[in-house]
CSV table of C-alpha atoms in Angstrom, one decimal:
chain,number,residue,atom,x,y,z
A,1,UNK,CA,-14.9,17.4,19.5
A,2,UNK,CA,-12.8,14.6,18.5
A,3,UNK,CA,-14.3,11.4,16.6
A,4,UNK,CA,-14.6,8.0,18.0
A,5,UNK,CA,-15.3,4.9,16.1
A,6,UNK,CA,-18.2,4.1,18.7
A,7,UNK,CA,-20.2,7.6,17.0
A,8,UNK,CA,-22.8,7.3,14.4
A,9,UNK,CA,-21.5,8.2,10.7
A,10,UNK,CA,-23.6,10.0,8.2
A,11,UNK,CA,-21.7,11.0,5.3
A,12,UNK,CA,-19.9,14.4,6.4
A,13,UNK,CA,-18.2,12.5,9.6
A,14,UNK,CA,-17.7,9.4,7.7
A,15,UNK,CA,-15.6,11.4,5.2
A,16,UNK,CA,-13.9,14.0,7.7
A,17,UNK,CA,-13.0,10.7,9.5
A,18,UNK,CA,-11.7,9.0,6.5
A,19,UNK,CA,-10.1,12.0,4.9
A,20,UNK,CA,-6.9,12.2,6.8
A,21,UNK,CA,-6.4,8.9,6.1
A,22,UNK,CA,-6.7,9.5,2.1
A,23,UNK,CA,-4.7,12.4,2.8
A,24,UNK,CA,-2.1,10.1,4.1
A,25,UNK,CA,-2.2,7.7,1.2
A,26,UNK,CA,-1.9,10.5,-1.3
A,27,UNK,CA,1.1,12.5,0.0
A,28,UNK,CA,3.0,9.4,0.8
A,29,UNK,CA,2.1,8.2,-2.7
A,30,UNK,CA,3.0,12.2,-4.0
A,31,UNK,CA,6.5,12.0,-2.3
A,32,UNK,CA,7.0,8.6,-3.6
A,33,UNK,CA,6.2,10.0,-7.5
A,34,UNK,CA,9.2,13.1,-6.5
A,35,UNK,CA,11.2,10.4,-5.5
A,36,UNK,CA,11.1,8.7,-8.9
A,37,UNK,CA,11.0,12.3,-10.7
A,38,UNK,CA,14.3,13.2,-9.1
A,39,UNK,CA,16.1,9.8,-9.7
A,40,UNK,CA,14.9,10.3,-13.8
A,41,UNK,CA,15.8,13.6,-14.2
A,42,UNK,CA,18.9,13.9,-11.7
A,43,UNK,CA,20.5,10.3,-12.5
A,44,UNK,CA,19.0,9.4,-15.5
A,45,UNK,CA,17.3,6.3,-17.3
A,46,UNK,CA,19.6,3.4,-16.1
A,47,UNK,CA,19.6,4.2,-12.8
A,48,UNK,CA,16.0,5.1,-12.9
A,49,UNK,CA,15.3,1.7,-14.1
A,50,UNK,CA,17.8,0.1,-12.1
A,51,UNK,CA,15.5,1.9,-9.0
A,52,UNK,CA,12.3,0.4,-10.7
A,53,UNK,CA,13.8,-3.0,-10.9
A,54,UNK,CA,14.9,-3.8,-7.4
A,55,UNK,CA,12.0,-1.2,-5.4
A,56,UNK,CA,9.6,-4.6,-5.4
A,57,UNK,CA,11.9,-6.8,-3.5
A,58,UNK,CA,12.0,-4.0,-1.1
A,59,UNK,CA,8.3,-3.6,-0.8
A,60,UNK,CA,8.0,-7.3,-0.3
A,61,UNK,CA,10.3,-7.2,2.9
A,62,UNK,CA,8.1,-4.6,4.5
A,63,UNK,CA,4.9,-6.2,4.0
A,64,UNK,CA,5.8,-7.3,7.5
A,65,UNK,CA,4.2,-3.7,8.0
A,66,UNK,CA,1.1,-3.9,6.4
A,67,UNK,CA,0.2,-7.2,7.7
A,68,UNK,CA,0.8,-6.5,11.3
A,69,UNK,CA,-0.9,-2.7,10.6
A,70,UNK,CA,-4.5,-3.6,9.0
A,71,UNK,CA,-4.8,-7.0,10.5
A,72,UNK,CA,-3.5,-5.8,14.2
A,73,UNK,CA,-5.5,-2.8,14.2
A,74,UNK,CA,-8.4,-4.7,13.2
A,75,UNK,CA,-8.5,-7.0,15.6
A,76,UNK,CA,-7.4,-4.1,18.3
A,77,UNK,CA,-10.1,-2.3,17.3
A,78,UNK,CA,-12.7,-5.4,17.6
A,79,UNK,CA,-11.2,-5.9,21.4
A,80,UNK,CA,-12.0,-2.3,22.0
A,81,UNK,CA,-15.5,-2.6,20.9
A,82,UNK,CA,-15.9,-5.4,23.2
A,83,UNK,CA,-14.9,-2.9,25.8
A,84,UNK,CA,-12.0,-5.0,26.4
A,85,UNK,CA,-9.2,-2.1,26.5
A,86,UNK,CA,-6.3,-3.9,28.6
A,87,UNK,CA,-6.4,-6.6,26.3
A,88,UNK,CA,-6.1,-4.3,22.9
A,89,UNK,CA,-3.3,-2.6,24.6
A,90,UNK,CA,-1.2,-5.5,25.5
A,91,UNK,CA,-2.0,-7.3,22.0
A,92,UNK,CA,-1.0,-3.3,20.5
A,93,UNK,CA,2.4,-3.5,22.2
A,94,UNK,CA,3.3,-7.0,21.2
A,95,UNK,CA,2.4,-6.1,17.6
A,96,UNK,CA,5.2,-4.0,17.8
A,97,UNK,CA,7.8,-5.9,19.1
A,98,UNK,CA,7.0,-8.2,16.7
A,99,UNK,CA,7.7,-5.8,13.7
A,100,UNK,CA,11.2,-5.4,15.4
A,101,UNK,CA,12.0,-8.4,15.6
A,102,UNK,CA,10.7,-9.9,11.9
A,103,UNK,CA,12.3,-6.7,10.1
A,104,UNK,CA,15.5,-7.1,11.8
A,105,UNK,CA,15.7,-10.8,10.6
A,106,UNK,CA,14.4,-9.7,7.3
A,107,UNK,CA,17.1,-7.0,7.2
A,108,UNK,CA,19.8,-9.4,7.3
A,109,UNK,CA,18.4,-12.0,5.0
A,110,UNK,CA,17.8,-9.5,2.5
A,111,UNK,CA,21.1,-8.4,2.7
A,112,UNK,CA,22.5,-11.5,2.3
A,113,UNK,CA,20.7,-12.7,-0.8
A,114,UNK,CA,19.9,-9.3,-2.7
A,115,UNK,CA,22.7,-9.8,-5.5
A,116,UNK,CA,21.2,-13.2,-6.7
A,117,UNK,CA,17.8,-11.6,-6.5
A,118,UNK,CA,18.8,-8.4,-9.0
A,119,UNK,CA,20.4,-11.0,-11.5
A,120,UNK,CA,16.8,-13.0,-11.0
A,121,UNK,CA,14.9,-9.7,-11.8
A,122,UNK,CA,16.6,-9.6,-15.0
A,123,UNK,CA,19.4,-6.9,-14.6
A,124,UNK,CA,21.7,-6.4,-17.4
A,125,UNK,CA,25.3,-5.0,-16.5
A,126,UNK,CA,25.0,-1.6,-16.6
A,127,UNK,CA,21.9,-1.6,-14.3
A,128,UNK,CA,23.2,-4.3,-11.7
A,129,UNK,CA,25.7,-1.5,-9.7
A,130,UNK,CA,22.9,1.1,-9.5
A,131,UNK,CA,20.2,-1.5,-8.5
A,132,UNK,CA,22.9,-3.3,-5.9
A,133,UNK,CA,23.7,0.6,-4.3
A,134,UNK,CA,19.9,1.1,-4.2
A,135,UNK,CA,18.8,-1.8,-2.6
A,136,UNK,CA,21.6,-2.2,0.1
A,137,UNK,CA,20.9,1.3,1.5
A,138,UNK,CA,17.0,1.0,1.6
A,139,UNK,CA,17.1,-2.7,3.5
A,140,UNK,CA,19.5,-0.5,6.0
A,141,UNK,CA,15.7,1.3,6.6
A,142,UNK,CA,13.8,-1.5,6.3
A,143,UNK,CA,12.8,-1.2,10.5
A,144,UNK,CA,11.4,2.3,10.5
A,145,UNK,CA,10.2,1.5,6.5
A,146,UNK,CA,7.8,-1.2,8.5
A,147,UNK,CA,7.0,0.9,11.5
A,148,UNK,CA,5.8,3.3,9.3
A,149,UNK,CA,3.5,1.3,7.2
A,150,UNK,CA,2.3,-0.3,10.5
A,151,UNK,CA,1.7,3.0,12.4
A,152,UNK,CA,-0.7,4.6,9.5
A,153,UNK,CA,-3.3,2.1,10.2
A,154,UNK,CA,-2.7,2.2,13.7
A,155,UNK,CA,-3.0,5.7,14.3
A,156,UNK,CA,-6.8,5.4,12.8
A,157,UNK,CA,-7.1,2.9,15.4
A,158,UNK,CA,-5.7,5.7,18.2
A,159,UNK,CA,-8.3,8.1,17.0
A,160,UNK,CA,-5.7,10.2,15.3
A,161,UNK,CA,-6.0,10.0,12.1
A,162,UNK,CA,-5.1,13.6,11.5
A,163,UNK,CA,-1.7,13.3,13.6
A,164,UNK,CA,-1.3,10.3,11.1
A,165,UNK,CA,-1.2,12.5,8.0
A,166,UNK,CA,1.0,15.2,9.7
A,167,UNK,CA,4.2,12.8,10.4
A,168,UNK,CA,2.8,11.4,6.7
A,169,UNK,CA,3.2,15.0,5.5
A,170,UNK,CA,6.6,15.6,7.6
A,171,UNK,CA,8.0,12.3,6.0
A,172,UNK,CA,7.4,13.0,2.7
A,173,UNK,CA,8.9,16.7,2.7
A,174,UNK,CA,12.0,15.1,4.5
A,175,UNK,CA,12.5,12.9,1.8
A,176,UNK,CA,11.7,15.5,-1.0
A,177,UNK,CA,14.1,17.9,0.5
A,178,UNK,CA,16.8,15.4,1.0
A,179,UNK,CA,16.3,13.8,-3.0
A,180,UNK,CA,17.2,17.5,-3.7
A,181,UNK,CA,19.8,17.6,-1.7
A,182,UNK,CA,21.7,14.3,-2.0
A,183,UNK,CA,20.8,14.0,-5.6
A,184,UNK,CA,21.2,17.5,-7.0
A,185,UNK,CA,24.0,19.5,-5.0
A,186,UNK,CA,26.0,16.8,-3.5
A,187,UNK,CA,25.7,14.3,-6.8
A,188,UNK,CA,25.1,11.5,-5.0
A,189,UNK,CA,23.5,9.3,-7.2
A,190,UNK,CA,20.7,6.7,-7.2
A,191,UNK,CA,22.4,6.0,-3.4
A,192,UNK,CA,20.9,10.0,-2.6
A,193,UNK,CA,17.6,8.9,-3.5
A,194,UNK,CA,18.0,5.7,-1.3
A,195,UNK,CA,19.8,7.5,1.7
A,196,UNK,CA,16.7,10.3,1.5
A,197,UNK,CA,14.1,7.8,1.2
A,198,UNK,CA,15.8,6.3,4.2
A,199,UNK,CA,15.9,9.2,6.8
A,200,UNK,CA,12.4,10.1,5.7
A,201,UNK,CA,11.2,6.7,7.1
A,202,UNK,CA,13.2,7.2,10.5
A,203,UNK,CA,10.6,10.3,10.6
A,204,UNK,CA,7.6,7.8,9.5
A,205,UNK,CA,8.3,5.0,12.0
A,206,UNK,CA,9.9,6.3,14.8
A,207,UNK,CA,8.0,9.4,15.3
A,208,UNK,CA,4.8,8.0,16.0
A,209,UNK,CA,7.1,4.9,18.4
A,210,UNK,CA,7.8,7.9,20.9
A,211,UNK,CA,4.5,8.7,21.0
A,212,UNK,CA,3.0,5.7,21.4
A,213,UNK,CA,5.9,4.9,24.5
A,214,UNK,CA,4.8,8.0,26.0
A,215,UNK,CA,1.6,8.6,27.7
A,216,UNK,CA,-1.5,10.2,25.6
A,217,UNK,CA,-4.5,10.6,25.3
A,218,UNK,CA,-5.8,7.6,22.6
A,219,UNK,CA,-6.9,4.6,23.5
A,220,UNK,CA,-3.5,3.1,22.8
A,221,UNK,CA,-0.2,2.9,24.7
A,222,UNK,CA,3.0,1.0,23.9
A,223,UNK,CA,3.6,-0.7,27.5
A,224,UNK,CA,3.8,-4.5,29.6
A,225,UNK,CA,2.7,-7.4,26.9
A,226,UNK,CA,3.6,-11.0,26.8
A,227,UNK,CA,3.3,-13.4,24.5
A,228,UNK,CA,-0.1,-14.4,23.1
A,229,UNK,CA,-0.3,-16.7,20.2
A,230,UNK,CA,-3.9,-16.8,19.5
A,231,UNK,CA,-3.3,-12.8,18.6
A,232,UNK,CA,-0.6,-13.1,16.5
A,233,UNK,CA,-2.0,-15.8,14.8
A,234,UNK,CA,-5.5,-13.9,14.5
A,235,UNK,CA,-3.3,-10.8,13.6
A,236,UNK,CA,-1.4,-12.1,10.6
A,237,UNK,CA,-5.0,-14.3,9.4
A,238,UNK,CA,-6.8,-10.4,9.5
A,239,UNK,CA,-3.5,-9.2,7.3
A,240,UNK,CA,-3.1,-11.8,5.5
A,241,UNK,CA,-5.2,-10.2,2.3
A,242,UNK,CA,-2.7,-7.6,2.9
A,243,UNK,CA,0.5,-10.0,2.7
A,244,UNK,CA,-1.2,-11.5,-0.4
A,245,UNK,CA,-1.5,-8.4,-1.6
A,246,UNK,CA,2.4,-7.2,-0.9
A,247,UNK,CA,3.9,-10.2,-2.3
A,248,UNK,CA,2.0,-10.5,-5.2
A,249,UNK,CA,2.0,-6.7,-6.2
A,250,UNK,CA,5.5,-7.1,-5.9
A,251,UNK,CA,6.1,-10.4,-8.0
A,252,UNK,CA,3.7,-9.2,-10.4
A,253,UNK,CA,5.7,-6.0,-10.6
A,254,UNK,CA,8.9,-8.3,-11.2
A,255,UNK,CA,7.3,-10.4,-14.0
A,256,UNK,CA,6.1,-7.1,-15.4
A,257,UNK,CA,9.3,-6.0,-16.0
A,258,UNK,CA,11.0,-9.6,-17.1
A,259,UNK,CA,8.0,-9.3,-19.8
A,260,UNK,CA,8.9,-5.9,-21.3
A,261,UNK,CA,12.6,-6.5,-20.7
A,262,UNK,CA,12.2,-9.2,-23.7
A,263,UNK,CA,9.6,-7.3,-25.6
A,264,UNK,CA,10.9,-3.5,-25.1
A,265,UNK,CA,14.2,-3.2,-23.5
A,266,UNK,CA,15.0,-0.3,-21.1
A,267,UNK,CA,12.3,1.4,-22.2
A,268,UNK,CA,9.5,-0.8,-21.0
A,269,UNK,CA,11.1,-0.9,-17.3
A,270,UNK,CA,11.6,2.4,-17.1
A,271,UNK,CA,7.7,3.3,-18.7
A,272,UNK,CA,6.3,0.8,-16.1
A,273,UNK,CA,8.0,2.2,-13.1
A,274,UNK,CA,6.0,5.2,-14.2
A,275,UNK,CA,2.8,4.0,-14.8
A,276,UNK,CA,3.2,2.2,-11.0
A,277,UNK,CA,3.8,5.8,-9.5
A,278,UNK,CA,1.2,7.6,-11.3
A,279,UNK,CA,-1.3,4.7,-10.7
A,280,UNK,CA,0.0,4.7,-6.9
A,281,UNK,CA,-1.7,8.3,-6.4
A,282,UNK,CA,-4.9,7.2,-8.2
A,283,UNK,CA,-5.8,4.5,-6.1
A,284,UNK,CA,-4.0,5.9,-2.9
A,285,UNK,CA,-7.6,7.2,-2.5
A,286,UNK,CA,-9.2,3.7,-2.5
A,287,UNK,CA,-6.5,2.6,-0.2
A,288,UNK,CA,-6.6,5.6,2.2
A,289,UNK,CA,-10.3,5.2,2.5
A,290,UNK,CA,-10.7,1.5,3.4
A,291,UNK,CA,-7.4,2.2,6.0
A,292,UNK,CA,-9.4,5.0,7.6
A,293,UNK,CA,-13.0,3.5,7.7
A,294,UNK,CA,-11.7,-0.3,8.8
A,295,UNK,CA,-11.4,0.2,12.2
A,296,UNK,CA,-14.5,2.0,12.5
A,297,UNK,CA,-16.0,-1.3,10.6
A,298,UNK,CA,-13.9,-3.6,13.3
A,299,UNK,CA,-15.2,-1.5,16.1
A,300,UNK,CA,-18.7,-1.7,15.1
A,301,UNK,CA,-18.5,-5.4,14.2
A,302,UNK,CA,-17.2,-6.0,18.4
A,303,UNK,CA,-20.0,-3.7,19.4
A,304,UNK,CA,-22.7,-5.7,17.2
A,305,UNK,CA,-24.1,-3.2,15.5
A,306,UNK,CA,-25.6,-4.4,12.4
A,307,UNK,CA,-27.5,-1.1,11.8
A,308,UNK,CA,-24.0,0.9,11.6
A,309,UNK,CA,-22.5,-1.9,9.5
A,310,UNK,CA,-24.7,-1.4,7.1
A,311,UNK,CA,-25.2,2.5,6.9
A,312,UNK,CA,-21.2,2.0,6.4
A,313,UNK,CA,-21.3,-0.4,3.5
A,314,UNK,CA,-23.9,1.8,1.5
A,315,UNK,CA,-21.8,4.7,1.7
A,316,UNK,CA,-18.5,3.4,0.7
A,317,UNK,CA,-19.9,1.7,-2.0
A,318,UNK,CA,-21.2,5.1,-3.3
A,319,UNK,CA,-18.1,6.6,-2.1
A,320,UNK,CA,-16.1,4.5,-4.1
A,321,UNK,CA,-18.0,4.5,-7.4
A,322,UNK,CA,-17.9,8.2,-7.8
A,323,UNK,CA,-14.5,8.4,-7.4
A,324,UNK,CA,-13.7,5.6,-9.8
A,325,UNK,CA,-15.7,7.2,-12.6
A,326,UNK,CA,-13.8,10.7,-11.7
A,327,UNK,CA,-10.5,8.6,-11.7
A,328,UNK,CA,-10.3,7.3,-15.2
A,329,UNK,CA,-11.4,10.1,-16.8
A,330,UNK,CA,-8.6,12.4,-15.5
A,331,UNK,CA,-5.9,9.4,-15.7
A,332,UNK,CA,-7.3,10.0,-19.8
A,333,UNK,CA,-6.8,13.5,-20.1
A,334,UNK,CA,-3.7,14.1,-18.4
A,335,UNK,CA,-2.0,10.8,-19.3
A,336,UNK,CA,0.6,13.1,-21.4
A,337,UNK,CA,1.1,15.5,-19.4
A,338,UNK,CA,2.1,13.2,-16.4
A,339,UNK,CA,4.3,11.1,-18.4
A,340,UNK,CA,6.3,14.7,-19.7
A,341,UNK,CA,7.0,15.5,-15.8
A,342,UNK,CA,8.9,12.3,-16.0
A,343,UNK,CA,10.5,11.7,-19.0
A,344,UNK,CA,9.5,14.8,-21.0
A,345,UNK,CA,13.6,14.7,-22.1
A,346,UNK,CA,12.8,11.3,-24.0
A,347,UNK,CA,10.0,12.3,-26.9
A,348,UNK,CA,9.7,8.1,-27.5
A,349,UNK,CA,9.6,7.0,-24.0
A,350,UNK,CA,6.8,9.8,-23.5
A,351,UNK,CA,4.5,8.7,-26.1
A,352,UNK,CA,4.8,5.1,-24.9
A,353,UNK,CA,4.8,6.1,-21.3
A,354,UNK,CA,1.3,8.3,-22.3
A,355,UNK,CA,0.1,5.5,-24.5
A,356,UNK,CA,0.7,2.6,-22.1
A,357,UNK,CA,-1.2,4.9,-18.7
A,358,UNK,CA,-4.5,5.3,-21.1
A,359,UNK,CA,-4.5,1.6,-21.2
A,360,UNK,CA,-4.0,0.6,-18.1
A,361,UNK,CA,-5.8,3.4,-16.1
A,362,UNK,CA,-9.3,1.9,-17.0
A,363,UNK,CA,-8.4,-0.7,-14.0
A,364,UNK,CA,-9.2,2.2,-11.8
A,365,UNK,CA,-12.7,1.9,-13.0
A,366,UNK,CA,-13.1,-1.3,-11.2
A,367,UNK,CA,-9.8,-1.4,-8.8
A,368,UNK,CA,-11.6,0.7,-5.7
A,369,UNK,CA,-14.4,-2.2,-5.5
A,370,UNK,CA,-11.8,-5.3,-5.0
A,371,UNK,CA,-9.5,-2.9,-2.3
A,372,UNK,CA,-12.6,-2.2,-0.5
A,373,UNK,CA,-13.7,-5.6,-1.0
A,374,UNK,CA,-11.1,-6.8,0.7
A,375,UNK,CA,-10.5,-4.8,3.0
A,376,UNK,CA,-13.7,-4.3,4.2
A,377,UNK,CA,-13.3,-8.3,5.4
A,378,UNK,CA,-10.2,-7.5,6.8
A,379,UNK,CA,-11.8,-5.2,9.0
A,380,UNK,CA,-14.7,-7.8,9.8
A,381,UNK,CA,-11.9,-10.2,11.5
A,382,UNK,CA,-12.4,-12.6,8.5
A,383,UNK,CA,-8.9,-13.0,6.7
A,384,UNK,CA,-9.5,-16.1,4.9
A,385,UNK,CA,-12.1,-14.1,2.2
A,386,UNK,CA,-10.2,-11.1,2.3
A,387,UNK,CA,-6.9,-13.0,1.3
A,388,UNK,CA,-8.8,-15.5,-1.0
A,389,UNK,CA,-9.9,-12.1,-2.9
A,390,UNK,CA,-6.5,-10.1,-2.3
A,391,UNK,CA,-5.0,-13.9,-3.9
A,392,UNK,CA,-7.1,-14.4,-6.9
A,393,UNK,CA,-7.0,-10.8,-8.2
A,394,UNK,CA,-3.2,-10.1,-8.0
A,395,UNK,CA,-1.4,-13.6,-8.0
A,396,UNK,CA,-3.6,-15.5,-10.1
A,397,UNK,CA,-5.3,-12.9,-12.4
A,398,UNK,CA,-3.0,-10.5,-13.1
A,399,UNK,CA,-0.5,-13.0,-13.1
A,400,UNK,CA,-2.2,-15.2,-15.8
A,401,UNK,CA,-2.8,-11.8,-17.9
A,402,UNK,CA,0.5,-10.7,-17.8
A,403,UNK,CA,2.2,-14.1,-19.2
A,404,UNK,CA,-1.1,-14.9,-21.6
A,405,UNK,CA,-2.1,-11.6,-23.4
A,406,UNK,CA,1.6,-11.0,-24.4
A,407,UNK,CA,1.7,-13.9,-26.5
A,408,UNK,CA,-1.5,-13.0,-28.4
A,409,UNK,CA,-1.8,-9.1,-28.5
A,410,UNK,CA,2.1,-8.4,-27.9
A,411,UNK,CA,3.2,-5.2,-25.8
A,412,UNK,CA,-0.4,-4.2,-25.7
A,413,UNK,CA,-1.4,-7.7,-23.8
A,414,UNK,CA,1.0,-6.2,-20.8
A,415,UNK,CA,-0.7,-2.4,-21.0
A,416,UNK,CA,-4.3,-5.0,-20.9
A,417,UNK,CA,-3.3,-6.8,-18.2
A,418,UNK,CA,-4.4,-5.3,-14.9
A,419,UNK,CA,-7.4,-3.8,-16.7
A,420,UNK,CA,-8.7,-7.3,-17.5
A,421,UNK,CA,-7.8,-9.3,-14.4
A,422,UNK,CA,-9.6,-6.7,-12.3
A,423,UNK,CA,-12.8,-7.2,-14.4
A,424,UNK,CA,-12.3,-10.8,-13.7
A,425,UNK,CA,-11.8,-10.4,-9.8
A,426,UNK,CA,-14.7,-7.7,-9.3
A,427,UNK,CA,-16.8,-10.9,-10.0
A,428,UNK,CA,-15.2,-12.6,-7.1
A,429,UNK,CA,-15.5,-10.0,-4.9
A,430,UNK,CA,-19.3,-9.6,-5.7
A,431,UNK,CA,-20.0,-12.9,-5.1
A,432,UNK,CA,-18.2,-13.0,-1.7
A,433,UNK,CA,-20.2,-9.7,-0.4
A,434,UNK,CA,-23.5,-11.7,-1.7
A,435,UNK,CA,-22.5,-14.5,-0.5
A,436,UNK,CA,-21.5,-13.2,3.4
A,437,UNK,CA,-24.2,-10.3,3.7
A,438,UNK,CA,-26.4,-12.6,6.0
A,439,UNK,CA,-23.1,-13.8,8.1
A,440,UNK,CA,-22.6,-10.2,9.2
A,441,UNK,CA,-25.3,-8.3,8.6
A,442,UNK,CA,-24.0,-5.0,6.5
A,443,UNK,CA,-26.6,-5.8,3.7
């Protein structure tokens, strides 16, 4: 018998509920870490770096994704507590349009002003062709790129979580295949790895389209809608934490690179863009969790159930701290061999690769309390904490780490960086749970 987010959750459904959605997060974090395996070793380190250099303007774009995803399906899933299924439905199929209509415009802007944007990122000559090639072809995908991100929230939100991780798992062995392919065979370059990536997303986002236009058997059905500011305003509040998030990953991820372009070179760029894959499948676990418990959190926040809020809260904070302690103590052991599968050709970019992941792995120690944080108040409706948290940890913190410790510990200040400014914003997010637990009741 199916799971709904109205049932009671003791730890076995909670987790068998939440595991497709981890599931998700770590296969389309797996596929992404192939992705960057093939363009190393079939392209080599120029255009690898080049890849590295322009993916966060990219990811920025489709933010538009997970905005619309984790604060629409939160505030779907609150009007389908209420009972209130029409409405969710209507506000489900506008959320839609609207990702059509924001990623098209995006699309062209993109387009428009990506040169100027490579040159601001701090590309030198011989990267600047690759990284233009690379970029071009991905904002081509940038419609399905956002359905997709949009859809794997959503699809919690249907009650299918497991379908979720299937077109997840479809998508991500399309694009694997296809890196092969385009890459290997056909010697297509660092353009192969963008054209795979590309078609994969068509399966991601357009997939789960059809079967939300056709009739099923979820609570959700792409159909009639108008428009409805209140919800789109309420939509992109809820995912603002999200777009914080995005944004400031991605500008982070920009001024990581301008910092180890000037201390390292090459080298730095190209160790980075590894650590942010490996790290990617670490904390995909965090990230698929809070995805595939928040609407249940939404749901029981419409219903008013304080009892279920708060047997939810417990267990994900239990949840969560066993895994971070399992976390850094594999990221320590297997820091070398990880950082061979990706440069094992390069003995020097290895040991820094190795050296740099031991460092910066403890974050995951304290990383899977801020994302749950977070997201937990996304999932209670209440954007302005979860973006006030989301804000503070990546743009502010990390931020401030990244251009302080440099100038007092050198390279090592870059490896410290995200280590430290999570410390620093686990303090924030403490003191917003403390602070809110009377508000709604999960403590």
């Amino acid at each position: 018998m199916p799971i709904q987010l109205s049932d009671h959750f003791n730890t076995r459904r909670l987790l068998r509920f939440a595991m497709p959605s981890i599931g998700t997060m770590i296969f389309l974090s797996i596929y992404t870490v192939v992705d960057g395996i093939f363009a190393s070793n079939l392209t080599g380190p120029t255009p690898f770096a080049a890849l590295n250099l322009v993916w966060p303007f990219i990811q920025i774009l489709s933010g538009v994704g997970f905005i619309i995803g984790t604060g629409g399906s939160a505030l779907v899933a609150y009007r389908l507590g209420q009972g209130k299924k029409e409405l969710a439905n209507r506000t489900f199929s506008l959320l839609i349009l609207t990702i059509f209509l924001l990623s098209g415009t995006l699309t062209l802007l993109g387009e428009a002003f990506l040169p100027r944007v490579i040159r601001l990122m701090g590309s030198n000559e011989a990267m600047f062709p690759h990284a233009l090639t690379y970029g071009r072809i991905m904002l081509i995908g940038l419609i399905p790129f956002t359905l997709q991100n949009a859809f794997q929230a959503f699809m919690v939100t249907a009650e299918r979580p497991k379908m979720g991780l299937r077109i997840t798992v479809a998508a991500g062995l399309t694009n694997i295949a296809l890196d092969y392919l385009f890459m290997g065979p056909m010697h297509m370059g660092i353009g192969g790895a963008a054209l795979g990536t590309v078609l994969s997303q068509c399966v991601g986002g357009f997939i789960p389209l059809v079967f939300f236009l056709l009739p099923n058997k979820t609570p959700l059905r792409i159909g009639k809608t108008r428009y409805d500011g209140p919800a789109l305003r309420q939509t992109f509040w809820n995912g603002s934490s999200e777009f914080v998030t995005n944004i400031a990953m991605s500008l982070v991820s920009m001024l990581y690179n301008w910092q180890l372009m000037r201390y390292i070179g090459e080298d730095g760029v190209n160790a980075y863009g590894i650590l942010i894959y490996v790290a990617f499948v670490f904390i995909a676990i965090f990230l698929g969790y809070s995805m595939g418990t928040g609407p249940i959190v939404s749901f029981h926040h419409g219903a008013k159930n304080a009892a279920e809020l708060k047997n939810l809260f417990r267990k994900s904070l239990v949840f969560v701290g066993i895994t971070a302690v399992t976390m850094v103590v594999l990221s320590q052991i297997l820091a070398v061999p990880l950082a061979k599968i990706f440069v094992g050709y390069d003995e020097g970019l290895t040991k820094l690769t190795a050296h740099a992941f031991r460092i910066y792995s403890l974050s995951f120690l304290l990383s899977g309390f801020n994302i749950y944080g977070s997201d937990f108040f996304t999932a209670l409706n209440n954007g302005k904490v979860s973006a006030l948290i989301s804000f503070l940890r990546t743009l502010v913190f990390e931020t401030g780490c990244v251009l302080v410790l440099p100038h007092v510990l050198g390279v090592e200040g870059i490896w410290m960086s995200l280590p430290i400014a999570e410390a620093i914003s686990l303090c924030v997010t403490a003191a917003f749970l403390i602070r809110n637990r009377h508000v709604y009741h999960y403590a």
